[in-house]
Amino acid sequence: MGAYLLRRLLNYVILTFVGASIAYLLAALALNPRSNYEGKHPTPPPAEITRMLTEKNLNPDTDVLVRYGHWLDGLAHGDFGTEVQGGSVGQDLARRVGVSTRLLLFATIIGAVGGVLVGAWNAVRQYRASDQLSALASFLIISTPVFALAILLKALAVWFNNASGTSFFQYDNEYDATITAFWPQLLSRAQHLVLPTITLVLGEIAIISRYQRSTMLDVLGSDFLRTARAKGLTRRKAIYKHGLRTAIIPVMTLLVYNTVLLFTGATFTETIFDWNGMGQWVVTSIQGNDTNAVAAVSLFVAGLVLVAGVLSELAYAALDPRVRA
Amino acid sequence: MSALDAAKEIDETALAPIVGGGGRGRLIARRFTRNRLGLFGLIVIVLLFLAAYLGPYLTHWQLTDIDFDNFQTGPSSAHWFGTTQTGQDMFVLTMRGAQKSLVIGLIGGPLTTAIAALVGSVAGYAGGWLDRALVWFIDVMLVMPSFLLLAILSPTFKGKTWLLFVVLLAAFAWMITARIVRSLTLSLKSREFVLAAKYMGVSAPRIILRHILPNMASLLIIDATISVAVTILGESGLSYFGFGIQPPDVSLGTLIGNGQDAVNTYPWLFMFPAGILILIILAVNFVGDGLRDALDPNAAGAKAKAKRKQRQTDEESLPGDTTVVEIAQ
């Protein structure tokens, strides 16, 4: 068993490496970092641009494999390279992971728990008005592109603020940087968190609840649940103790992948609400022709897939006693 | 990767053979039309298609026309959806965007499924080193950040046909279905009718095309429908950031991107393209759901619905369904 797991892990690691390498090579070939300097006023002389590009391992005249070699060499020493603007990619990465974590922590917990509960509740009350209403609502949310949903929420917030003459909803950035005292700043952070969290939670609940509902329906008709009821458990207790736990197992994998990959998947939400997290970096790094940053994002995503794979197997083992044996 | 195995398990029930000819087709058509939302979705798609292609002829404005009397004015009898800041007619722009989204989705969705069917069935049927190589290729594609790579690659097609963009969208979306197709192929491979064909000397490509793939037609049809929605979402998302459809061409995504800052002041710039986009995807999803119920009566929702219906009408005992149950177990 141990050898099998080890081989699987090794395979994951190799996949991550290959995936990130391909992403680096494509980015290095397709992006044009030179344009960043040519657009500057005053434009630096071409020789100076070339020198700066070479210094950052971005010179398109250097053979791409040589650049890839430099990048790998840096990675081996824990160095993600330099951004076009001169900052350290590694530091930016750490800062952005922090921002995304603060954004996603509540959203993923509320989304996952909410999705499972809504799904289970609808399965128990199949075909009631509430079930059909939430089916329709999920369809509508799943069919609404995240960017449209986020822009709509933002518009509603602006409307509410104007109508009520307050600034209750905040929709730009992580917090108001002019507020420095601890409690007011915490409040400001909470206000800024509301809209992006709603955006993410709605989507998560819509998807998870559909899966949870269908697995729950399968479980509700099962023999072991009838046995539990026959032993004298109340319906509520039987469903929560025996039904829900079994029904969560197939959804767990989806839940783990969704949650982990949201780290870079909140691209639209972070961009529209102006949070400088990982998701926003996906877009800004490409728009800035920032090859090293793009490579760091790709490596991070590939790493996330690996983490999600391991986590979902652990979660599976934790929930399904047959796997532990 | 166990996420995919789980997905496979969920979808394995969709393995419903299309037996015989007209009878089954009629049955499915009847089941589909009974699903009101599915039928509604289909009608909406047809209407949207007509509106997108014929609508612009109902107004005398052209895509490039500039109305110097109307800059950023709201909906009126002259401009049904209002005008943009530069005096372009929003209705014509939105319909042009809807054309793009519909065509890209309807080409890209089936294309995605076709790639998945090809790779999955070849891997599963061939086995050996070819199987291992293809599975590894699928895994590598899954690890790569598809949105990021699409965003990097699509501007390199600037000035070339948007069909390349569709191919690119499909190229990053087929992997999970390919895994499902592969595992279904593995189980079909050892069935008697495939073995019989093999021993009679039928070539491998022919067996895949004539015996393996038709046996997972339901799955492929449902997957193609879902892929239509996924492709449209991908296209509009990339276009929203300016990575997809490039100006002067318009897509609903670029229109939404252009209109987003004016939501509260000039809402028609955002609301019309966003509304049409949501309507398209919603309709496609309804059709997909209706098809799933019609093709895959074994699925949880459909089963219960069928039971309820049977109490009311008691009309059908379905010869196909027993086969479905046998195969699913």
XYZ file of C-alpha atoms in Angstrom:
654
model
C 0.000 0.000 0.000
C 2.746 2.436 0.974
C 4.692 1.725 -2.192
C 1.553 2.239 -4.240
C 0.840 5.614 -2.640
C 4.444 6.663 -3.059
C 4.359 5.778 -6.747
C 1.160 7.760 -7.160
C 2.645 10.752 -5.402
C 5.745 10.557 -7.590
C 3.522 10.466 -10.654
C 1.663 13.563 -9.432
C 4.954 15.393 -8.876
C 6.226 14.532 -12.347
C 2.916 15.653 -13.869
C 3.115 18.951 -11.997
C 6.641 19.507 -13.237
C 5.798 18.700 -16.850
C 2.639 20.810 -16.790
C 4.439 23.836 -15.358
C 7.316 23.423 -17.819
C 4.991 23.382 -20.815
C 3.235 26.462 -19.437
C 6.578 28.239 -19.014
C 7.695 27.416 -22.565
C 4.388 28.537 -24.079
C 4.419 31.771 -22.083
C 8.056 32.450 -22.969
C 7.308 31.963 -26.659
C 3.975 33.800 -26.867
C 4.409 36.812 -24.576
C 6.266 39.943 -25.536
C 7.898 41.594 -22.468
C 9.747 44.053 -24.702
C 6.502 45.946 -25.339
C 6.437 47.033 -21.668
C 9.620 49.038 -22.140
C 8.838 50.304 -25.621
C 5.638 51.861 -24.313
C 7.500 53.871 -21.683
C 8.095 57.628 -21.925
C 10.832 58.402 -22.590
C 11.501 55.133 -24.420
C 14.829 53.650 -23.307
C 17.342 52.998 -26.124
C 16.973 49.481 -27.628
C 20.322 48.334 -26.245
C 19.219 49.354 -22.752
C 15.922 47.472 -23.151
C 17.783 44.374 -24.266
C 20.109 44.650 -21.263
C 17.197 44.936 -18.845
C 15.376 42.021 -20.476
C 18.477 39.832 -20.366
C 18.985 40.717 -16.734
C 15.482 39.431 -15.931
C 15.866 36.340 -18.141
C 13.159 37.709 -20.466
C 15.187 38.473 -23.598
C 13.299 36.931 -26.524
C 16.551 36.695 -28.521
C 17.988 34.232 -26.028
C 17.098 30.679 -27.006
C 13.934 29.642 -25.187
C 15.548 26.480 -23.842
C 18.386 28.524 -22.371
C 15.843 30.785 -20.668
C 13.994 27.697 -19.437
C 17.286 26.386 -18.031
C 17.845 29.640 -16.130
C 14.314 29.523 -14.804
C 14.734 25.921 -13.604
C 18.051 26.796 -12.015
C 16.384 29.638 -10.125
C 13.509 27.382 -9.054
C 15.944 24.833 -7.678
C 17.241 27.612 -5.415
C 13.734 28.717 -4.451
C 13.875 31.766 -6.731
C 10.839 32.380 -8.924
C 12.613 35.114 -10.904
C 11.981 38.814 -11.361
C 8.874 40.618 -12.565
C 8.989 42.950 -15.535
C 8.562 45.897 -13.174
C 11.512 44.671 -11.139
C 9.806 43.144 -8.090
C 10.422 39.621 -6.838
C 7.933 37.070 -8.161
C 8.303 34.987 -5.002
C 7.356 37.884 -2.700
C 4.395 38.818 -4.879
C 3.298 35.177 -4.869
C 3.391 34.999 -1.063
C 1.476 38.274 -0.701
C -1.178 37.242 -3.217
C -1.669 33.818 -1.663
C -2.387 35.674 1.582
C -4.956 37.928 -0.088
C -6.709 34.996 -1.784
C -6.747 33.016 1.455
C -8.441 35.858 3.311
C -11.001 36.119 0.520
C -11.690 32.419 0.126
C -11.609 31.180 3.708
C -15.186 32.179 4.535
C -16.539 31.738 1.019
C -15.410 28.123 0.705
C -16.616 27.116 4.169
C -20.027 28.747 3.725
C -20.276 27.446 0.151
C -19.374 23.850 1.006
C -21.535 23.562 4.126
C -24.379 25.477 2.491
C -24.228 23.387 -0.689
C -24.329 20.095 1.218
C -27.152 21.244 3.483
C -29.271 22.734 0.698
C -28.786 19.585 -1.415
C -29.619 17.223 1.430
C -32.616 19.287 2.493
C -33.988 19.321 -1.034
C -33.522 15.571 -1.374
C -35.493 14.972 1.808
C -38.223 17.298 0.574
C -38.145 16.068 -3.033
C -40.669 17.707 -5.382
C -41.907 20.131 -2.767
C -42.100 23.752 -3.844
C -38.809 24.521 -2.088
C -37.035 21.757 -4.020
C -38.297 22.914 -7.387
C -37.585 26.533 -6.579
C -33.990 25.839 -5.626
C -33.553 23.626 -8.695
C -34.578 26.562 -10.834
C -32.395 28.947 -8.843
C -29.357 26.651 -9.243
C -29.980 26.443 -12.968
C -30.125 30.206 -13.180
C -26.932 30.707 -11.158
C -25.018 27.987 -13.001
C -26.072 29.596 -16.285
C -24.959 33.058 -15.209
C -21.294 33.703 -16.006
C -19.451 34.712 -12.825
C -18.462 38.052 -14.280
C -22.075 38.931 -15.062
C -23.123 37.887 -11.549
C -20.356 39.932 -9.926
C -21.109 43.038 -11.991
C -24.818 42.706 -11.206
C -24.153 42.402 -7.467
C -21.878 45.420 -7.639
C -24.580 47.400 -9.452
C -27.132 46.409 -6.813
C -24.729 47.485 -4.074
C -24.176 50.875 -5.694
C -27.913 51.276 -6.041
C -28.461 50.341 -2.393
C -25.740 52.697 -1.184
C -27.176 55.577 -3.195
C -30.736 54.873 -2.148
C -29.909 54.585 1.525
C -27.316 57.348 1.491
C -24.763 55.096 3.208
C -21.647 53.299 2.073
C -22.597 49.980 3.608
C -21.415 47.814 0.717
C -17.778 48.214 -0.268
C -16.652 46.794 -3.586
C -13.138 47.988 -4.288
C -10.076 46.334 -2.847
C -9.555 44.377 0.353
C -10.014 47.221 2.874
C -9.873 50.969 3.141
C -6.164 51.722 3.535
C -6.856 55.094 5.182
C -8.351 53.343 8.207
C -5.590 52.172 10.505
C -7.195 51.570 13.908
C -7.742 47.881 14.599
C -11.519 47.554 15.063
C -12.573 50.031 12.370
C -10.212 48.331 9.958
C -11.664 44.928 10.807
C -15.115 46.332 10.087
C -13.873 47.764 6.802
C -12.445 44.366 5.862
C -15.772 42.694 6.660
C -17.649 45.235 4.529
C -15.286 44.614 1.626
C -15.672 40.872 2.051
C -19.470 40.733 1.711
C -19.943 41.087 -2.053
C -17.149 38.826 -3.355
C -18.125 36.225 -0.771
C -21.749 36.258 -1.942
C -20.568 35.908 -5.554
C -18.435 32.871 -4.766
C -20.871 31.260 -2.334
C -23.830 31.438 -4.738
C -21.911 29.586 -7.444
C -20.534 26.991 -5.045
C -23.918 26.252 -3.454
C -25.601 25.983 -6.859
C -23.174 23.296 -8.072
C -22.597 21.334 -4.859
C -26.279 21.217 -3.885
C -27.206 19.584 -7.199
C -24.686 16.779 -6.717
C -25.499 16.405 -3.039
C -29.208 16.178 -3.829
C -28.764 13.345 -6.303
C -26.409 11.277 -4.102
C -28.718 11.894 -1.149
C -31.712 10.630 -3.140
C -29.848 7.401 -3.836
C -29.060 6.992 -0.145
C -32.591 7.783 1.026
C -33.939 4.730 -0.777
C -31.252 2.418 0.613
C -31.712 -0.602 2.848
C -29.305 0.480 5.558
C -31.327 3.607 6.214
C -34.459 1.535 6.570
C -32.573 -0.705 8.983
C -31.523 2.294 11.015
C -35.146 3.431 11.218
C -36.239 -0.094 12.123
C -33.767 -0.066 15.013
C -35.759 2.820 16.398
C -33.846 5.895 15.273
C -35.951 8.919 14.471
C -36.106 9.872 10.825
C -34.068 12.993 11.455
C -31.373 11.098 13.358
C -31.217 8.304 10.779
C -30.822 10.769 7.942
C -28.140 12.863 9.631
C -26.168 10.056 11.277
C -26.327 7.473 8.496
C -27.665 9.123 5.366
C -25.763 12.385 5.091
C -22.382 10.903 5.844
C -22.723 8.277 3.132
C -24.125 10.737 0.637
C -21.252 13.184 1.164
C -18.569 10.686 0.113
C -19.054 10.977 -3.681
C -19.487 14.754 -3.430
C -16.340 15.117 -1.327
C -13.982 14.828 -4.286
C -15.809 17.525 -6.183
C -15.852 19.670 -3.065
C -12.105 19.338 -2.497
C -11.185 20.028 -6.131
C -13.564 22.988 -6.331
C -12.275 24.497 -3.107
C -8.584 24.057 -3.794
C -8.726 25.167 -7.416
C -10.703 28.255 -6.423
C -7.354 29.652 -5.271
C -6.665 30.703 -8.823
C -10.194 30.189 -10.102
C -11.648 33.290 -8.453
C -10.228 35.274 -11.372
C -13.388 37.161 -12.248
C -14.414 37.847 -8.675
C -10.984 39.133 -7.669
C -10.683 41.277 -10.790
C -14.131 42.854 -10.545
C -13.914 43.544 -6.802
C -10.271 44.553 -7.170
C -8.639 42.113 -4.745
C -4.966 41.690 -5.615
C -4.984 37.930 -5.161
C -3.857 34.912 -7.174
C -6.932 34.891 -9.416
C -6.370 38.472 -10.468
C -2.714 37.676 -11.123
C -3.732 35.099 -13.730
C -4.997 37.977 -15.854
C -2.687 40.846 -14.895
C 0.466 38.756 -15.390
C -0.558 37.988 -18.965
C -1.703 41.530 -19.684
C 1.674 42.741 -18.396
C 3.591 40.248 -20.570
C 5.209 39.077 -17.358
C 6.599 35.663 -18.308
C 8.082 34.815 -14.923
C 4.869 35.709 -13.110
C 2.815 33.626 -15.562
C 5.178 30.712 -14.968
C 4.792 31.095 -11.198
C 0.987 31.090 -11.512
C 1.122 27.976 -13.700
C 3.391 26.189 -11.272
C 1.066 27.161 -8.449
C -2.013 25.856 -10.299
C -0.286 22.593 -11.153
C 0.711 22.296 -7.495
C -2.894 22.910 -6.464
C -4.086 20.033 -8.632
C -1.559 17.829 -6.855
C -2.671 19.032 -3.413
C -6.333 18.558 -4.353
C -5.608 15.006 -5.495
C -3.902 14.101 -2.226
C -6.497 15.907 -0.078
C -9.438 14.261 -1.787
C -7.891 10.850 -1.225
C -7.361 11.680 2.453
C -10.928 12.941 2.774
C -12.163 9.795 1.089
C -10.218 7.664 3.561
C -11.560 9.674 6.478
C -15.192 9.273 5.435
C -15.240 5.782 3.965
C -14.155 3.146 6.489
C -13.717 0.570 3.711
C -10.753 2.510 2.324
C -9.011 2.751 5.702
C -8.960 -0.998 6.220
C -7.033 11.062 -9.848
C -10.043 10.134 -7.876
C -12.165 13.175 -8.746
C -12.340 11.816 -12.202
C -13.087 8.324 -11.013
C -15.998 9.699 -9.050
C -17.200 11.612 -12.076
C -16.913 8.399 -14.015
C -19.026 6.543 -11.513
C -21.715 9.190 -11.667
C -21.742 9.174 -15.418
C -21.439 5.449 -15.917
C -25.177 5.149 -15.436
C -25.544 7.209 -18.573
C -24.368 4.239 -20.599
C -27.597 3.508 -22.373
C -27.465 1.623 -25.643
C -29.408 2.969 -28.557
C -31.125 -0.228 -29.637
C -32.894 -0.545 -32.941
C -33.926 2.368 -35.109
C -37.028 4.533 -35.222
C -38.812 3.113 -32.210
C -36.210 4.156 -29.722
C -35.696 7.525 -31.394
C -39.403 8.248 -31.230
C -39.508 7.163 -27.619
C -36.673 9.516 -26.723
C -38.286 12.341 -28.654
C -41.524 11.747 -26.772
C -39.762 11.638 -23.431
C -37.919 14.840 -24.290
C -40.980 16.781 -25.357
C -42.694 15.755 -22.130
C -39.985 17.628 -20.216
C -41.348 21.137 -20.298
C -38.115 22.923 -19.395
C -36.150 20.994 -22.002
C -38.664 21.813 -24.694
C -38.722 25.432 -23.556
C -34.910 25.541 -23.825
C -34.984 24.116 -27.338
C -37.588 26.647 -28.471
C -35.614 29.498 -26.905
C -32.445 28.412 -28.722
C -34.247 28.264 -32.064
C -35.813 31.685 -31.469
C -32.480 33.167 -30.400
C -30.854 31.742 -33.508
C -33.517 33.322 -35.705
C -33.304 36.627 -33.838
C -29.508 36.694 -34.007
C -29.400 36.121 -37.764
C -32.625 37.734 -38.976
C -33.075 40.403 -36.285
C -30.451 42.789 -37.709
C -32.444 42.911 -40.970
C -35.469 44.260 -39.118
C -33.640 47.461 -38.311
C -31.857 49.604 -40.862
C -28.783 50.119 -38.674
C -25.573 48.378 -39.660
C -22.785 47.185 -37.400
C -20.517 50.046 -38.486
C -23.192 52.763 -38.589
C -22.797 55.707 -36.268
C -25.884 57.659 -35.298
C -24.653 61.205 -34.693
C -27.976 62.149 -33.108
C -27.809 59.424 -30.477
C -24.754 58.995 -28.311
C -25.378 56.718 -25.353
C -29.150 57.098 -25.457
C -31.514 54.571 -23.936
C -33.803 52.100 -25.700
C -36.211 53.807 -28.100
C -38.214 52.962 -31.198
C -35.219 53.933 -33.343
C -32.681 51.975 -31.259
C -34.403 49.063 -29.504
C -31.474 48.327 -27.189
C -30.155 51.930 -27.054
C -26.841 53.168 -28.411
C -23.226 53.064 -27.295
C -20.976 55.969 -26.448
C -19.927 56.165 -30.087
C -23.491 56.001 -31.373
C -23.545 52.364 -32.473
C -26.835 50.495 -32.305
C -26.798 48.119 -29.294
C -29.397 45.784 -30.799
C -27.276 45.080 -33.871
C -24.170 44.682 -31.697
C -25.910 42.332 -29.280
C -27.331 40.191 -32.073
C -23.900 40.006 -33.675
C -22.485 38.889 -30.320
C -25.254 36.306 -29.949
C -24.398 34.924 -33.413
C -20.788 34.457 -32.309
C -21.695 32.819 -29.017
C -24.233 30.456 -30.573
C -22.004 29.407 -33.455
C -18.918 29.013 -31.272
C -20.891 26.959 -28.758
C -22.587 24.755 -31.343
C -19.297 24.021 -33.109
C -17.105 23.888 -30.025
C -19.348 21.685 -27.879
C -19.610 18.728 -30.301
C -15.942 19.210 -31.235
C -14.934 18.840 -27.578
C -16.939 15.643 -27.283
C -15.551 14.340 -30.585
C -11.958 14.780 -29.372
C -12.870 13.100 -26.087
C -14.560 10.189 -27.887
C -11.617 9.720 -30.233
C -8.863 9.817 -27.601
C -10.845 7.892 -24.988
C -11.981 5.065 -27.244
C -8.590 4.650 -28.931
C -6.845 4.532 -25.556
C -9.342 2.078 -24.139
C -9.520 -0.189 -27.181
C -5.832 -0.228 -28.074
C -4.514 -0.798 -24.565
C -0.795 -1.304 -24.018
C 1.680 1.507 -24.532
C -0.710 3.619 -26.605
C -3.214 3.563 -23.748
C -0.571 4.512 -21.190
C 0.729 7.331 -23.376
C -2.733 8.764 -24.005
C -3.756 8.532 -20.349
C -0.581 10.337 -19.385
C -1.287 12.988 -21.999
C -4.775 13.454 -20.524
C -3.257 13.861 -17.054
C -0.755 16.470 -18.240
C -3.531 18.430 -19.948
C -5.542 18.314 -16.720
C -2.668 19.679 -14.661
C -2.137 22.656 -16.934
C -4.047 25.857 -16.140
C -6.394 25.934 -19.119
C -7.795 29.445 -18.669
C -4.293 30.876 -18.359
C -2.953 29.042 -21.391
C -5.985 29.960 -23.486
C -5.440 33.571 -22.487
C -1.768 33.382 -23.481
C -2.411 31.607 -26.757
C -5.550 33.233 -28.141
C -4.044 36.677 -28.893
C -1.471 34.931 -31.092
C -4.388 34.146 -33.403
C -5.186 37.831 -33.774
C -6.257 38.638 -37.316
C -6.813 34.970 -38.150
C -10.163 33.228 -38.240
C -12.135 32.784 -35.007
C -12.501 29.110 -35.915
C -8.985 28.612 -34.564
C -10.224 30.048 -31.285
C -13.005 27.435 -31.209
C -10.487 24.643 -31.778
C -8.370 26.051 -28.957
C -11.353 26.147 -26.581
C -12.153 22.520 -27.415
C -8.505 21.502 -27.057
C -8.544 22.417 -23.362
C -11.929 20.990 -22.411
C -12.093 17.342 -23.535
C -10.019 15.533 -20.915
C -12.516 14.452 -18.272
C -14.964 13.090 -20.836
C -12.096 11.235 -22.506
C -11.412 9.439 -19.212
C -15.060 8.430 -18.947
C -15.132 7.220 -22.576
C -11.946 5.236 -21.988
C -13.339 3.404 -18.974
C -16.596 2.654 -20.794
C -14.594 1.349 -23.759
C -12.665 -0.950 -21.445
C -15.892 -2.584 -20.301
C -17.434 -2.729 -23.783
C -14.269 -4.228 -25.258
C -14.880 -7.615 -23.676
C -18.552 -7.830 -24.597
C -19.651 -10.587 -26.966
C -20.716 -8.417 -29.880
C -17.366 -6.641 -29.935
C -15.456 -9.904 -29.662
C -17.590 -11.405 -32.448
C -16.832 -8.483 -34.724
C -13.162 -8.756 -33.868
C -12.974 -12.487 -34.672
C -14.787 -11.897 -37.937
C -11.877 -9.711 -38.951
C -13.414 -6.277 -38.573
C -10.676 -3.669 -38.285
C -10.108 -1.811 -35.029
C -11.140 1.658 -36.288
C -14.339 0.179 -37.672
C -15.139 -1.605 -34.418
C -14.646 1.652 -32.517
C -16.851 3.603 -34.915
C -19.570 1.015 -35.480
C -19.751 -0.881 -32.213
C -18.079 0.938 -29.340
C -19.065 4.581 -29.807
C -22.716 3.972 -30.807
C -23.087 2.095 -27.533
C -22.288 5.197 -25.542
C -24.279 7.540 -27.772
C -26.446 8.776 -24.905
C -23.429 9.798 -22.874
C -21.849 11.515 -25.860
C -25.004 13.410 -26.771
C -25.499 14.655 -23.215
C -21.813 15.564 -22.958
C -21.911 17.473 -26.233
C -24.833 19.539 -24.953
C -23.082 20.355 -21.688
C -19.946 21.204 -23.671
C -21.926 23.753 -25.683
C -22.634 25.649 -22.476
C -19.042 25.238 -21.250
C -17.661 26.501 -24.566
C -19.914 29.561 -24.570
C -18.938 30.320 -20.969
C -15.246 29.952 -21.829
C -15.517 32.117 -24.915
C -17.412 34.924 -23.210
C -15.113 34.833 -20.172
C -11.979 35.147 -22.272
C -13.573 37.804 -24.470
C -14.590 39.735 -21.350
C -10.906 40.151 -20.511
C -10.061 40.923 -24.128
C -8.319 37.574 -24.684
C -10.981 36.039 -26.908
C -12.809 37.538 -29.855
C -10.800 40.563 -30.975
C -12.160 43.897 -32.210
C -13.522 44.937 -34.656
C -15.465 41.704 -34.195
C -17.795 41.661 -31.192
C -18.899 38.954 -28.792
C -21.287 39.102 -25.856
C -18.247 38.884 -23.584
C -16.575 41.987 -25.061
C -19.881 43.887 -24.950
C -20.319 43.024 -21.264
C -16.716 44.036 -20.597
C -17.282 47.379 -22.317
C -20.577 48.007 -20.563
C -19.621 47.018 -17.017
C -18.574 50.463 -15.784
C -21.831 51.976 -16.979
C -24.192 49.511 -15.263
C -25.715 52.101 -12.970
C -25.691 55.028 -15.375
C -26.346 53.491 -18.801
C -27.649 50.028 -17.861
C -28.628 49.007 -21.408
C -24.965 48.735 -22.328
C -24.630 45.855 -19.861
C -28.107 44.434 -19.311
C -28.946 43.455 -22.890
C -25.792 41.502 -23.748
C -25.679 39.940 -20.263
C -29.364 39.016 -20.433
C -28.989 37.382 -23.850
C -25.864 35.488 -22.749
C -27.575 34.139 -19.629
C -30.639 33.200 -21.691
C -28.504 31.250 -24.186
C -26.652 29.284 -21.515
C -29.815 28.687 -19.510
C -31.596 27.345 -22.600
C -28.680 25.040 -23.442
C -28.617 23.744 -19.857
C -32.364 23.079 -19.941
C -31.944 21.116 -23.174
C -29.072 19.157 -21.616
C -31.174 18.322 -18.579
C -34.133 17.306 -20.735
C -31.882 15.110 -22.894
C -30.429 13.465 -19.798
C -33.902 12.571 -18.584
C -34.937 11.315 -22.010
C -31.806 9.312 -22.799
C -30.930 8.124 -19.342
C -34.068 7.102 -17.506
C -31.862 5.480 -14.893
C -30.686 8.782 -13.434
C -32.095 9.568 -10.021
C -34.279 12.479 -11.050
C -35.649 10.857 -14.160
C -36.419 7.601 -12.401
C -38.553 9.251 -9.793
C -40.261 11.384 -12.373
C -41.019 8.326 -14.495
C -42.514 6.570 -11.488
C -44.760 9.486 -10.778
C -45.813 9.720 -14.380
C -46.524 6.012 -14.506
C -48.971 6.325 -11.687
C -50.795 8.948 -13.680
C -50.799 7.530 -17.183
C -49.449 4.000 -16.959
C -48.647 4.213 -20.628
C -45.174 2.891 -21.230
C -43.170 -0.119 -20.414
C -39.869 0.576 -22.020
C -38.055 -2.298 -23.669
C -34.859 -0.249 -23.679
C -34.868 0.386 -19.963
C -34.255 -3.166 -18.849
C -31.130 -3.268 -20.993
C -30.014 -0.035 -19.436
C -30.335 -1.431 -15.947
C -28.405 -4.548 -16.829
C -25.541 -2.606 -18.304
C -25.345 -0.102 -15.530
C -24.814 -2.814 -12.938
